[in-house]
Short mmCIF file of C-alpha atoms in Angstrom, two decimals:
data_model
loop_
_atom_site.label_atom_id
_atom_site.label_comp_id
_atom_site.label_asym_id
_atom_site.label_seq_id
_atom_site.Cartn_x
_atom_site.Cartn_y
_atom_site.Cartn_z
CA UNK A 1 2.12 0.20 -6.63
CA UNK A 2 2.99 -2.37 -3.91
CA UNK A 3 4.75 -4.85 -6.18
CA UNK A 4 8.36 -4.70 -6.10
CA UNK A 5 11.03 -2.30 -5.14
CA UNK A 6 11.83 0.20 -1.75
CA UNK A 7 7.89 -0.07 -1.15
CA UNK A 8 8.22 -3.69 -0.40
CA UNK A 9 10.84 -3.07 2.42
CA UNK A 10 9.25 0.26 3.67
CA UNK A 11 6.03 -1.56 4.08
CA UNK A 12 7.93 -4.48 5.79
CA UNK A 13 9.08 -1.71 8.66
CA UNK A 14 5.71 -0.20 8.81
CA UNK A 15 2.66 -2.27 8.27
CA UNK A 16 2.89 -3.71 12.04
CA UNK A 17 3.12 -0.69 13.66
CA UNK A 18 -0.44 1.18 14.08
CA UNK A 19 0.96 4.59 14.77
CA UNK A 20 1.35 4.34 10.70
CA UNK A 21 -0.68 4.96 7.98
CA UNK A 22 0.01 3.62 4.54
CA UNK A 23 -1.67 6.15 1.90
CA UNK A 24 -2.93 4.48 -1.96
CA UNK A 25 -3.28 6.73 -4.11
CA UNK A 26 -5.91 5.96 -6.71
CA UNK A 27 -4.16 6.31 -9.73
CA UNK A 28 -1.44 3.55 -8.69
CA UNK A 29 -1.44 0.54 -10.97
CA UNK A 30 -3.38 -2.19 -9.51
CA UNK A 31 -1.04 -5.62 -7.97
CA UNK A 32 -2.80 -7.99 -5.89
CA UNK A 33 -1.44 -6.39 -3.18
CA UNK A 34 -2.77 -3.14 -3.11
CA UNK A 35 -6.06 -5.24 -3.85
CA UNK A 36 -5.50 -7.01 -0.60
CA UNK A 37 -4.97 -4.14 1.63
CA UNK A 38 -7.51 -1.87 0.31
CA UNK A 39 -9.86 -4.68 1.06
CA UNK A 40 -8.37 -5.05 4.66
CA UNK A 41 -5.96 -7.62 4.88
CA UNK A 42 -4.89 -8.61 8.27
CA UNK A 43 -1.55 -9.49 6.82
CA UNK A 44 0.57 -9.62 3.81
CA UNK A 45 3.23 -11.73 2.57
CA UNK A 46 6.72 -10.40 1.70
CA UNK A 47 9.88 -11.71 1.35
CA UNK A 48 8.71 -15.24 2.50
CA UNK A 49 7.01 -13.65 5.51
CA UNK A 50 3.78 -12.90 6.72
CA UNK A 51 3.86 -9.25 8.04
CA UNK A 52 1.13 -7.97 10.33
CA UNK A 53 -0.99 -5.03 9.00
CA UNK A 54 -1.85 -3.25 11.58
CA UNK A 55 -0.81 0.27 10.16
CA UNK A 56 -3.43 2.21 8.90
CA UNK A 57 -5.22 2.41 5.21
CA UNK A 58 -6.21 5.23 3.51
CA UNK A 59 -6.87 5.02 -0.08
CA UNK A 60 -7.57 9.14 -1.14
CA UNK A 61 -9.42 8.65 -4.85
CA UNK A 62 -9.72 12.11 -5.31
CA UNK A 63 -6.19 11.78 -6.92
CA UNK A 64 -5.92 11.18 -11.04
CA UNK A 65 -2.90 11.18 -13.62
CA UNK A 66 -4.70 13.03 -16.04
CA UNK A 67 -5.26 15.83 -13.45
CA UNK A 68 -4.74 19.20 -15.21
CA UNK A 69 -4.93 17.53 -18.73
CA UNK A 70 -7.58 19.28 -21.22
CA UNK A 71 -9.65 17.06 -23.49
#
């Protein structure tokens, strides 16, 4: 979840670099930001800056929480 926390500041250092890939795993809870770079935002604002995304985006779906868990 890219809302608050260490992610915020990791993705600060890493987003403009495109030797890096970000990974979102699909059971994350959703926050506008993940929303914004799944969808392939050129930039996102933190800490009162706008921070060039030029890392790479994978988002791997084939991930769940309830993996393993019988019904």
């Amino acid at each position: 979840m890219v809302s608050g926390g260490r992610v915020l500041h990791h993705l600060a250092q890493r987003l403009p670099d495109a030797r890096n890939a970000v990974i979102l795993a699909d059971f994350r809870l959703r926050a506008p930001e993940d929303a914004r770079l799944q969808e392939g935002a050129r930039s996102l604002r933190l800490f009162g800056q706008d921070i060039l995304v030029k890392a790479e985006i994978v988002v791997m779906g084939q991930f769940s929480a309830h993996a393993g868990k019988v019904s």
